[in-house]
Amino acid sequence: MASLSWKHHTLIQALISRGPLKEKEFHSIFTGVTGRNPGDAKKIFDKYLLEINKELSYVHFELRACRDQYDGHVCYGVVNTVSDDQSKLGTKYSVPQIAFFKGIIEAIAHDEAAQGCISGFDALNIRLENQVPSEASSSQQQVPPAFRNFSMSQKDKTLDELVKDNWLCRTRDGNNIGLGIRSLLDLRSWFRNNDVPSCEVCNEAGVKADLCPNEGCTVRIHKYCLKNLSSQRDDRVCSGCGKPWPLGRVAKEEAVEAAVNDDDEEETDTQATSLRSKKRKIRRHRDSAENVSSQASLASSSGITRRRVTRSAAHLS
Amino acid sequence: MADEADALSQFGISKEETDKLVSEVIRFLLFKSHQNSGCPIKREDLTQIVTKNYRQRNLAASVINEAKTKLSSVFGYDLKELQRSRTCSNAQTRLPQSQSNADSKSYVLVSQLPIEVFRKHVVEETTSPMTGFTFAVLAVVQLAGGKIPEVCSIETLWHHLRRMGLHESDEHNPVFGSNKQALETLVQQRFLHKEKVSGPEGNTLFYDLAERALDAQVSERVKDYISQILKNDVSVVELD
């Protein structure tokens, strides 16, 4: 039984005590303990994660990565994978608070427009009564007094706590409530079990995604997945219904790239140079995004054949 | 580690079952520690996980030992045992020795990482104020000789805390909320022990150092902290 080194322990403990970390921060911890940069030493980084997950599977935990659907950045976290008596203890929130939270998740996840958020006003008006756990069919559906008496100010306070703990997030304009990174890491299987449509490209739940404009078509794609997609092929049609997919901002980037290709010869032209550096920036972004998406922890079980996908570390248990 | 595995196999239950028990104990420790913010977890809560379904004697002890090993090898946490071995001078009844030993054990999870690594990568910054508070309170109590009354005389705990800007009655401290509650947390985490002593003027509350503060690791660091402060203020002390 191989034991993990203090370097592995540091990575695990950091995620446990500090909560989910952005990729940049997690990578800097890795560099701090190993002296290697995950960008350059990808194999070593993946090996570490694999070793960690092999041991964590014993206690039904997993070190997982996922993309924050609101800013496209990758985040890492240690996640519980099994719901049992012990895990039910792992929360400081009360029963009505959890019911309130569940109501918010459902409202956000089932939004037909896949905006990935609900307004603060709607959040405060979530009704807890819908969250009453269903007892045996014979007994009446009793709404616990704690649910009925959960006041507006309690809801407001709970919202603040949930945002502080990263279960929920506030959108940039501050008016809307979206899913926090903890929820995105944790609820992967919940999204699947509750029929939240997945993104066509990465197969993760498309909580905040662009929808195919064709009303009959259910295809949805994350904005950041769209950017990667349009770089790979020229046609911009929906893979579900074949109708053209409006790319908006992405189309402009394509135009820039085309312009730079034409101007490639001119070294001295300053405009071309600035365009070329923009092209380099776009390409680097695409490259790094592709590297990230093929990283062990991000791949989903079904995989997408077009992309280079390595098996998720989690599935090696 | 091979010894632990052998020890578990003697109970006549399958490896899968023992693995499951050890896993449940570890998960209980991790989740409960989070829920009660580092307050000690009672040994009986752990043994109950095992005895709920199994009757073998000593199985619980073996499972807990295996869990301790795994917590160290997988997570880098030390399952620290705290024994309530203090003799309470006011105790009227004494429990039979064996029972008091078994019942009074409790556990906390402490990181085994080197202190610099912990500080640089693992420490959650929002806990720093509480850690600072803990150090300050323990230093005051230790300098007072290990025991200090709460309020009644001039040289009391709150007197010293007031000099650091923390008032006993303050319920809206921007960091701690209620200062009294912060102090109470130290009692719950077993850094301090609260004791009512009946004296001529009535009941007084005394605080003294409890198990976690008396642990060598902690008391060494508190002594270091005190000596650092004294070193910086050497001129002031000499004038006194």
Coordinates of C-alpha atoms in Angstrom, one line a residue:
Chain A
M1 CA 0.0 0.0 0.0
A2 CA 1.9 3.0 -1.3
S3 CA 1.8 6.0 1.0
L4 CA 1.6 9.5 -0.3
S5 CA 4.4 12.0 0.3
W6 CA 4.1 15.3 2.2
K7 CA 3.8 17.0 -1.2
H8 CA 0.6 15.1 -2.0
H9 CA -0.6 15.8 1.5
T10 CA -0.1 19.5 1.0
L11 CA -2.2 19.5 -2.2
I12 CA -5.0 17.6 -0.4
Q13 CA -4.9 19.6 2.8
A14 CA -4.9 22.9 0.9
L15 CA -8.0 22.0 -1.0
I16 CA -9.7 20.7 2.2
S17 CA -9.0 23.7 4.4
R18 CA -9.2 26.5 1.8
G19 CA -11.9 25.0 -0.3
P20 CA -11.9 24.9 -4.1
L21 CA -9.0 26.7 -5.7
K22 CA -8.6 28.3 -9.1
E23 CA -6.2 26.6 -11.4
K24 CA -3.6 29.3 -11.1
E25 CA -3.5 29.0 -7.3
F26 CA -3.5 25.2 -7.3
H27 CA -0.7 25.2 -9.9
S28 CA 1.4 27.6 -7.8
I29 CA 1.0 25.2 -4.7
F30 CA 2.2 22.4 -6.9
T31 CA 5.2 24.4 -8.0
G32 CA 5.8 25.4 -4.4
V33 CA 6.1 21.9 -3.2
T34 CA 7.6 20.2 -6.2
G35 CA 9.5 22.9 -7.9
R36 CA 7.9 22.0 -11.3
N37 CA 5.5 23.9 -13.3
P38 CA 2.4 21.9 -14.2
G39 CA 2.3 23.6 -17.6
D40 CA 5.7 22.2 -18.5
A41 CA 5.7 19.0 -16.4
K42 CA 2.2 17.9 -17.3
K43 CA 2.9 14.2 -17.0
I44 CA 4.3 14.7 -13.5
F45 CA 1.3 16.8 -12.5
D46 CA -1.2 14.3 -13.8
K47 CA 0.7 11.5 -12.1
Y48 CA 0.4 13.3 -8.8
L49 CA -3.4 13.7 -9.3
L50 CA -3.7 10.0 -10.2
E51 CA -1.8 8.9 -7.2
I52 CA -3.9 11.1 -4.9
N53 CA -7.2 9.9 -6.4
K54 CA -6.1 6.3 -6.1
E55 CA -5.8 6.7 -2.3
L56 CA -8.8 9.0 -1.9
S57 CA -11.1 6.5 -3.6
Y58 CA -10.8 4.4 -0.4
V59 CA -12.8 7.0 1.5
H60 CA -15.0 7.9 -1.5
F61 CA -13.4 11.3 -2.1
E62 CA -12.1 12.6 -5.4
L63 CA -9.8 15.4 -6.4
R64 CA -11.6 16.9 -9.3
A65 CA -11.4 19.7 -11.7
C66 CA -14.2 21.6 -13.4
R67 CA -14.7 24.8 -15.3
D68 CA -16.4 27.7 -13.6
Q69 CA -19.2 28.2 -16.1
Y70 CA -19.3 31.9 -15.4
D71 CA -15.8 32.8 -16.3
G72 CA -14.5 29.8 -18.0
H73 CA -11.6 29.2 -15.6
V74 CA -10.7 25.8 -14.4
C75 CA -11.0 25.1 -10.6
Y76 CA -9.8 22.2 -8.5
G77 CA -11.5 20.7 -5.4
V78 CA -11.7 17.6 -3.2
V79 CA -15.3 16.3 -3.6
N80 CA -17.3 13.7 -1.7
T81 CA -18.6 11.1 -4.1
V82 CA -21.0 9.1 -1.9
S83 CA -23.9 10.3 0.2
D84 CA -24.0 8.4 3.5
D85 CA -24.6 9.0 7.2
Q86 CA -21.2 10.5 7.7
S87 CA -21.5 13.0 4.9
K88 CA -24.8 14.2 6.2
L89 CA -22.8 15.5 9.2
G90 CA -20.5 17.5 7.0
T91 CA -22.5 20.7 7.0
K92 CA -23.1 23.6 9.2
Y93 CA -26.3 24.5 7.5
S94 CA -29.7 23.8 9.0
V95 CA -32.4 21.7 7.4
P96 CA -34.5 24.7 6.2
Q97 CA -31.3 26.4 4.9
I98 CA -30.4 23.3 2.9
A99 CA -34.0 23.1 1.5
F100 CA -33.8 26.7 0.5
F101 CA -30.4 26.0 -1.2
K102 CA -31.9 23.0 -3.1
G103 CA -34.8 25.1 -4.3
I104 CA -32.3 27.7 -5.7
I105 CA -30.2 25.0 -7.5
E106 CA -33.3 23.5 -9.1
A107 CA -34.5 26.9 -10.3
I108 CA -31.1 27.7 -11.8
A109 CA -30.5 24.3 -13.3
H110 CA -33.9 24.0 -14.9
D111 CA -33.9 27.5 -16.5
E112 CA -35.0 26.8 -20.0
A113 CA -32.8 29.7 -21.3
A114 CA -29.7 28.2 -19.7
Q115 CA -28.7 31.6 -18.3
G116 CA -27.2 29.9 -15.3
C117 CA -28.7 32.3 -12.8
I118 CA -31.8 33.6 -11.2
S119 CA -32.5 37.1 -10.0
G120 CA -31.9 38.0 -6.4
F121 CA -35.6 38.7 -6.1
D122 CA -36.6 35.3 -7.4
A123 CA -34.0 33.6 -5.1
L124 CA -35.6 35.3 -2.1
N125 CA -39.0 34.1 -3.2
I126 CA -38.1 30.4 -3.5
R127 CA -40.7 28.4 -1.6
L128 CA -39.3 25.8 0.8
E129 CA -42.6 23.9 0.8
N130 CA -41.7 22.3 -2.5
Q131 CA -38.6 20.8 -0.8
V132 CA -40.5 18.8 1.8
P133 CA -38.9 15.3 1.8
S134 CA -41.6 12.9 0.7
E135 CA -42.6 10.6 3.6
A136 CA -44.6 7.3 3.2
S137 CA -47.5 7.8 0.9
S138 CA -50.0 7.2 3.7
S139 CA -49.0 10.1 5.9
Q140 CA -50.0 13.6 4.9
Q141 CA -47.4 16.0 3.5
Q142 CA -46.7 18.0 6.6
V143 CA -44.7 21.1 6.0
P144 CA -42.4 21.5 9.0
P145 CA -42.9 24.7 10.9
A146 CA -39.2 25.6 10.3
F147 CA -39.9 25.6 6.6
R148 CA -43.1 27.7 6.9
N149 CA -41.5 30.2 9.2
F150 CA -38.2 30.6 7.2
S151 CA -38.4 34.4 6.9
M152 CA -37.1 36.7 4.2
S153 CA -34.3 37.9 6.3
Q154 CA -33.3 34.4 7.1
K155 CA -33.3 33.7 3.4
D156 CA -31.2 36.8 2.8
K157 CA -28.7 35.8 5.5
T158 CA -28.5 32.3 4.1
L159 CA -27.8 33.6 0.6
D160 CA -24.9 35.6 1.9
E161 CA -23.5 32.6 3.7
L162 CA -23.9 30.4 0.7
V163 CA -22.1 32.9 -1.5
K164 CA -19.4 33.3 1.0
D165 CA -18.9 29.5 1.1
N166 CA -18.8 29.3 -2.7
W167 CA -22.0 27.2 -3.0
L168 CA -23.6 30.1 -4.9
C169 CA -22.1 33.1 -6.6
R170 CA -23.2 36.6 -7.4
T171 CA -23.0 37.6 -11.0
R172 CA -20.9 40.6 -12.0
D173 CA -23.7 43.0 -11.9
G174 CA -24.5 41.8 -8.5
N175 CA -28.2 41.4 -9.1
N176 CA -28.3 37.7 -10.0
I177 CA -27.5 34.5 -8.1
G178 CA -25.6 31.7 -9.9
L179 CA -24.1 28.4 -8.9
G180 CA -20.9 28.6 -7.0
I181 CA -17.8 26.6 -7.8
R182 CA -18.5 24.2 -5.0
S183 CA -21.8 23.3 -6.5
L184 CA -20.4 22.9 -10.0
L185 CA -17.7 20.5 -8.6
D186 CA -20.1 18.6 -6.4
L187 CA -23.2 18.3 -8.4
R188 CA -22.0 16.6 -11.5
S189 CA -24.0 13.5 -11.0
W190 CA -27.0 15.4 -9.7
F191 CA -27.1 17.3 -13.0
R192 CA -27.2 14.1 -14.9
N193 CA -29.8 12.5 -12.7
N194 CA -32.0 15.5 -13.1
D195 CA -31.9 15.7 -16.8
V196 CA -30.0 18.9 -17.1
P197 CA -28.9 19.0 -20.8
S198 CA -25.2 18.7 -21.3
C199 CA -23.0 20.8 -23.5
E200 CA -22.5 19.1 -26.9
V201 CA -18.8 19.8 -26.8
C202 CA -17.5 18.9 -23.4
N203 CA -20.4 16.8 -22.1
E204 CA -20.6 18.6 -18.8
A205 CA -23.9 20.1 -17.7
G206 CA -24.8 23.2 -19.6
V207 CA -26.0 25.2 -16.8
K208 CA -24.9 28.5 -18.3
A209 CA -24.7 28.0 -22.1
D210 CA -25.7 29.2 -25.5
L211 CA -28.7 27.6 -27.0
C212 CA -29.2 26.7 -30.6
P213 CA -31.5 29.4 -32.0
N214 CA -33.7 26.8 -33.7
E215 CA -36.6 26.4 -31.3
G216 CA -37.0 22.8 -31.9
C217 CA -33.4 21.9 -31.3
T218 CA -32.1 21.1 -27.8
V219 CA -28.4 21.5 -28.4
R220 CA -26.6 23.8 -26.1
I221 CA -22.9 24.7 -25.9
H222 CA -20.8 26.6 -23.3
K223 CA -19.5 29.9 -24.6
Y224 CA -15.9 28.8 -23.9
C225 CA -16.5 25.5 -25.7
L226 CA -17.9 27.4 -28.6
K227 CA -14.6 29.4 -28.9
N228 CA -12.7 26.2 -29.1
L229 CA -15.1 24.6 -31.6
S230 CA -15.1 27.4 -34.1
S231 CA -11.3 27.3 -34.2
Q232 CA -11.4 23.7 -35.4
R233 CA -13.8 23.8 -38.2
D234 CA -15.0 26.3 -40.7
D235 CA -18.7 25.5 -40.7
R236 CA -20.7 27.0 -38.0
V237 CA -23.8 25.0 -37.9
C238 CA -25.5 23.3 -35.1
S239 CA -24.6 19.6 -34.9
G240 CA -28.1 18.8 -33.8
C241 CA -30.3 20.4 -36.5
G242 CA -27.8 21.7 -39.1
K243 CA -29.1 25.2 -38.8
P244 CA -26.4 28.0 -38.8
W245 CA -25.1 28.8 -35.4
P246 CA -24.8 32.6 -34.7
L247 CA -21.3 33.0 -33.3
G248 CA -21.3 36.7 -32.7
R249 CA -18.0 37.6 -30.9
V250 CA -16.3 34.5 -32.2
A251 CA -16.9 35.5 -35.8
K252 CA -14.9 38.7 -35.2
E253 CA -11.9 36.7 -34.0
E254 CA -12.1 34.5 -37.1
A255 CA -12.0 37.7 -39.2
V256 CA -9.0 38.9 -37.4
E257 CA -7.2 35.6 -38.0
A258 CA -8.0 35.7 -41.7
A259 CA -6.7 39.3 -41.9
V260 CA -3.5 38.3 -40.2
N261 CA -3.0 35.3 -42.5
D262 CA -3.1 37.7 -45.5
D263 CA -0.7 40.1 -43.9
D264 CA 1.8 37.5 -42.8
E265 CA 4.4 38.6 -45.3
E266 CA 4.7 42.2 -44.0
E267 CA 7.2 42.3 -41.2
T268 CA 7.5 46.1 -41.0
D269 CA 3.9 47.0 -41.0
T270 CA 3.1 47.9 -37.5
Q271 CA -0.6 47.2 -37.9
A272 CA 0.2 43.6 -39.0
T273 CA 2.5 43.2 -36.1
S274 CA -0.2 44.1 -33.6
L275 CA -2.6 41.8 -35.4
R276 CA -0.1 39.0 -35.4
S277 CA 0.5 39.4 -31.7
K278 CA -3.3 39.2 -31.3
K279 CA -3.3 36.1 -33.4
R280 CA -0.6 34.6 -31.2
K281 CA -2.7 35.5 -28.2
I282 CA -5.7 33.8 -29.7
R283 CA -3.7 30.7 -30.6
R284 CA -2.1 30.5 -27.2
H285 CA -5.5 30.8 -25.5
R286 CA -6.8 28.0 -27.7
D287 CA -3.8 25.8 -27.1
S288 CA -3.9 26.2 -23.4
A289 CA -7.6 25.5 -23.4
E290 CA -7.1 22.4 -25.3
N291 CA -4.3 21.3 -22.9
V292 CA -6.6 21.8 -20.0
S293 CA -9.5 20.0 -21.6
S294 CA -7.4 16.9 -22.2
Q295 CA -6.1 16.9 -18.6
A296 CA -6.9 13.7 -16.7
S297 CA -9.3 15.2 -14.2
L298 CA -11.5 17.1 -16.7
A299 CA -12.4 14.3 -19.0
S300 CA -15.9 12.9 -18.5
S301 CA -16.5 9.2 -18.7
S302 CA -18.2 9.1 -22.1
G303 CA -15.5 11.3 -23.7
I304 CA -15.6 13.2 -27.0
T305 CA -13.9 11.3 -29.8
R306 CA -12.8 14.4 -31.6
R307 CA -10.7 15.7 -28.7
R308 CA -7.6 14.2 -27.2
V309 CA -8.9 12.8 -24.0
T310 CA -7.0 11.0 -21.3
R311 CA -8.9 8.8 -18.9
S312 CA -10.1 10.6 -15.9
A313 CA -8.1 9.8 -12.8
A314 CA -11.2 9.2 -10.9
H315 CA -12.3 6.3 -12.9
L316 CA -9.2 4.3 -12.1
S317 CA -10.4 3.2 -8.7
Chain B
M1 CA 0.9 -1.5 8.2
A2 CA 1.0 -5.2 7.7
D3 CA 0.5 -5.6 11.4
E4 CA -2.7 -3.6 11.3
A5 CA -4.0 -5.7 8.5
D6 CA -3.3 -8.9 10.4
A7 CA -4.8 -7.5 13.5
L8 CA -8.0 -6.8 11.6
S9 CA -8.2 -10.2 10.0
Q10 CA -8.3 -12.0 13.4
F11 CA -11.9 -10.8 13.8
G12 CA -13.3 -13.2 11.2
I13 CA -14.9 -10.5 9.1
S14 CA -14.0 -9.9 5.4
K15 CA -11.5 -7.3 4.3
E16 CA -14.3 -5.5 2.4
E17 CA -16.2 -5.1 5.7
T18 CA -13.2 -3.9 7.6
D19 CA -12.3 -1.5 4.8
K20 CA -15.8 -0.2 4.9
L21 CA -15.6 0.4 8.6
V22 CA -12.3 2.1 8.5
S23 CA -13.6 4.3 5.6
E24 CA -16.7 5.3 7.6
V25 CA -14.6 6.2 10.7
I26 CA -12.3 8.4 8.5
R27 CA -15.2 10.1 6.8
F28 CA -16.9 10.6 10.2
L29 CA -13.7 12.3 11.5
L30 CA -13.3 14.5 8.5
F31 CA -16.9 15.6 8.2
K32 CA -17.5 16.1 12.0
S33 CA -14.3 18.1 12.3
H34 CA -15.6 20.5 9.7
Q35 CA -19.0 20.7 11.3
N36 CA -17.7 21.5 14.8
S37 CA -14.8 23.6 13.8
G38 CA -12.0 21.6 15.3
C39 CA -13.6 20.7 18.6
P40 CA -12.6 17.3 19.8
I41 CA -14.6 14.3 18.7
K42 CA -15.5 11.7 21.3
R43 CA -14.1 8.2 21.1
E44 CA -17.5 6.8 21.8
D45 CA -18.9 8.4 18.6
L46 CA -16.2 6.5 16.7
T47 CA -16.7 3.1 18.5
Q48 CA -20.4 3.4 17.9
I49 CA -19.9 3.3 14.1
V50 CA -18.3 -0.2 14.6
T51 CA -20.5 -1.5 17.4
K52 CA -23.7 -0.5 15.6
N53 CA -23.3 -3.6 13.4
Y54 CA -20.6 -5.7 14.9
R55 CA -20.2 -7.3 18.3
Q56 CA -16.5 -8.4 18.3
R57 CA -14.6 -7.1 21.2
N58 CA -11.6 -4.9 20.4
L59 CA -12.8 -4.6 16.8
A60 CA -13.5 -0.9 17.3
A61 CA -10.0 -0.3 18.7
S62 CA -8.4 -2.0 15.7
V63 CA -10.5 -0.1 13.3
I64 CA -9.7 3.2 14.9
N65 CA -6.0 2.4 14.8
E66 CA -6.2 1.5 11.1
A67 CA -8.1 4.8 10.5
K68 CA -5.3 6.7 12.3
T69 CA -2.7 5.1 10.1
K70 CA -4.6 5.8 6.9
L71 CA -5.3 9.4 7.9
S72 CA -1.6 9.9 8.3
S73 CA -0.6 8.1 5.1
V74 CA -3.3 9.5 2.8
F75 CA -4.1 12.9 4.1
G76 CA -1.1 13.8 6.3
Y77 CA -3.3 14.3 9.4
D78 CA -2.4 13.1 12.8
L79 CA -5.3 11.7 14.8
K80 CA -4.3 13.3 18.1
E81 CA -5.7 11.7 21.2
L82 CA -6.7 13.9 24.1
Q83 CA -7.2 12.3 27.4
R84 CA -9.3 14.0 30.1
S85 CA -6.8 12.8 32.7
R86 CA -7.0 15.9 34.9
T87 CA -8.0 15.3 38.5
C88 CA -11.0 17.6 39.1
S89 CA -10.5 18.8 42.6
N90 CA -14.3 19.3 43.0
A91 CA -15.2 15.9 41.7
Q92 CA -17.3 14.1 44.2
T93 CA -17.5 10.7 42.5
R94 CA -14.8 8.9 40.8
L95 CA -15.5 6.5 37.9
P96 CA -13.8 3.1 37.9
Q97 CA -10.4 3.5 36.3
S98 CA -10.9 1.5 33.2
Q99 CA -14.2 3.1 32.3
S100 CA -12.9 6.6 32.9
N101 CA -9.9 5.9 30.6
A102 CA -12.0 4.6 27.8
D103 CA -14.9 7.1 28.0
S104 CA -12.9 10.2 28.4
K105 CA -10.7 9.9 25.2
S106 CA -11.4 12.3 22.4
Y107 CA -9.6 13.2 19.2
V108 CA -8.6 16.1 17.0
L109 CA -7.1 16.2 13.6
V110 CA -3.9 18.0 13.3
S111 CA -1.8 18.5 10.2
Q112 CA 1.5 16.8 10.1
L113 CA 3.0 19.1 7.5
P114 CA 6.1 21.1 8.3
I115 CA 5.1 24.4 9.7
E116 CA 6.4 26.5 6.9
V117 CA 4.6 24.5 4.2
F118 CA 1.4 24.7 6.2
R119 CA 1.7 28.4 6.6
K120 CA 2.5 29.0 3.0
H121 CA 0.0 26.7 1.2
V122 CA -2.6 25.2 3.5
V123 CA -3.7 27.7 6.1
E124 CA -7.1 29.2 5.5
E125 CA -6.7 32.9 6.0
T126 CA -10.0 33.5 7.7
T127 CA -8.9 31.4 10.6
S128 CA -5.9 33.5 11.4
P129 CA -7.7 36.0 13.7
M130 CA -8.9 33.1 15.9
T131 CA -5.4 31.5 15.9
G132 CA -4.0 34.8 17.1
F133 CA -6.6 35.1 19.7
T134 CA -5.8 31.6 20.9
F135 CA -2.1 32.4 21.2
A136 CA -2.8 35.6 23.1
V137 CA -5.1 34.0 25.6
L138 CA -2.9 31.0 26.2
A139 CA 0.1 33.3 26.7
V140 CA -1.7 35.4 29.3
V141 CA -2.9 32.3 31.1
Q142 CA 0.5 30.7 31.0
L143 CA 2.2 33.8 32.3
A144 CA -0.3 33.9 35.1
G145 CA 1.0 30.5 36.2
G146 CA -1.4 28.3 34.3
K147 CA -4.5 29.4 36.1
I148 CA -6.3 32.8 36.0
P149 CA -9.6 34.0 37.4
E150 CA -12.1 35.4 35.0
V151 CA -13.2 38.7 36.5
C152 CA -13.1 39.2 40.2
S153 CA -9.7 40.7 40.9
I154 CA -7.4 43.2 39.2
E155 CA -5.2 40.7 37.4
T156 CA -7.8 38.8 35.5
L157 CA -8.1 37.4 32.0
W158 CA -10.5 40.0 30.7
H159 CA -8.4 42.8 32.2
H160 CA -5.5 41.7 30.0
L161 CA -7.7 41.2 26.9
R162 CA -9.2 44.6 27.4
R163 CA -5.7 46.0 27.1
M164 CA -5.5 44.3 23.7
G165 CA -8.7 45.9 22.6
L166 CA -11.1 43.1 23.3
H167 CA -13.9 43.9 25.7
E168 CA -15.9 41.2 27.4
S169 CA -19.3 42.7 26.7
D170 CA -18.6 43.3 23.0
E171 CA -21.1 41.3 20.9
H172 CA -20.3 43.0 17.6
N173 CA -16.6 42.6 17.2
P174 CA -16.0 42.8 13.4
V175 CA -13.8 39.6 13.5
F176 CA -15.1 37.5 16.4
G177 CA -18.8 38.6 16.7
S178 CA -19.2 38.0 20.4
N179 CA -15.9 38.1 22.2
K180 CA -17.3 36.0 25.0
Q181 CA -18.3 33.4 22.4
A182 CA -14.7 33.4 21.0
L183 CA -13.4 32.6 24.5
E184 CA -16.1 29.9 24.9
T185 CA -14.9 28.3 21.6
L186 CA -11.4 27.9 23.2
V187 CA -13.0 26.0 26.0
Q188 CA -14.9 23.8 23.5
Q189 CA -11.7 23.2 21.6
R190 CA -10.1 22.1 24.9
F191 CA -7.4 24.8 25.0
L192 CA -8.9 26.2 28.2
H193 CA -10.8 24.6 31.0
K194 CA -13.4 26.6 32.8
E195 CA -13.9 25.9 36.5
K196 CA -16.2 27.3 39.1
V197 CA -14.6 27.6 42.5
S198 CA -16.7 28.4 45.5
G199 CA -14.9 30.9 47.6
P200 CA -15.7 33.3 50.5
E201 CA -17.2 35.9 48.1
G202 CA -19.3 33.4 46.2
N203 CA -18.6 31.5 43.0
T204 CA -15.7 32.6 40.8
L205 CA -14.9 31.3 37.4
F206 CA -11.3 30.2 36.8
Y207 CA -9.7 29.4 33.5
D208 CA -6.8 27.1 33.3
L209 CA -4.9 25.3 30.5
A210 CA -6.5 22.2 29.2
E211 CA -5.2 19.2 27.2
R212 CA -4.5 20.9 23.9
A213 CA -2.6 23.7 25.5
L214 CA -0.6 21.4 27.7
D215 CA 0.4 19.3 24.7
A216 CA 4.1 19.8 24.1
Q217 CA 3.8 21.1 20.5
V218 CA 1.4 23.8 21.5
S219 CA 3.0 24.9 24.8
E220 CA 6.4 25.1 23.1
R221 CA 5.1 27.5 20.5
V222 CA 3.3 29.6 23.1
K223 CA 6.6 29.9 25.1
D224 CA 8.4 30.9 21.9
Y225 CA 5.8 33.5 21.2
I226 CA 6.1 34.9 24.7
S227 CA 9.9 35.0 24.5
Q228 CA 9.7 36.8 21.2
I229 CA 7.5 39.5 22.7
L230 CA 9.8 39.8 25.7
K231 CA 12.8 40.1 23.5
N232 CA 11.3 42.9 21.5
D233 CA 10.3 44.7 24.7
V234 CA 13.4 44.1 26.6
S235 CA 14.0 47.7 27.3
V236 CA 10.5 48.2 28.7
V237 CA 10.8 45.3 31.0
E238 CA 14.1 46.5 32.4
L239 CA 12.8 49.9 33.2
D240 CA 10.0 48.3 35.2

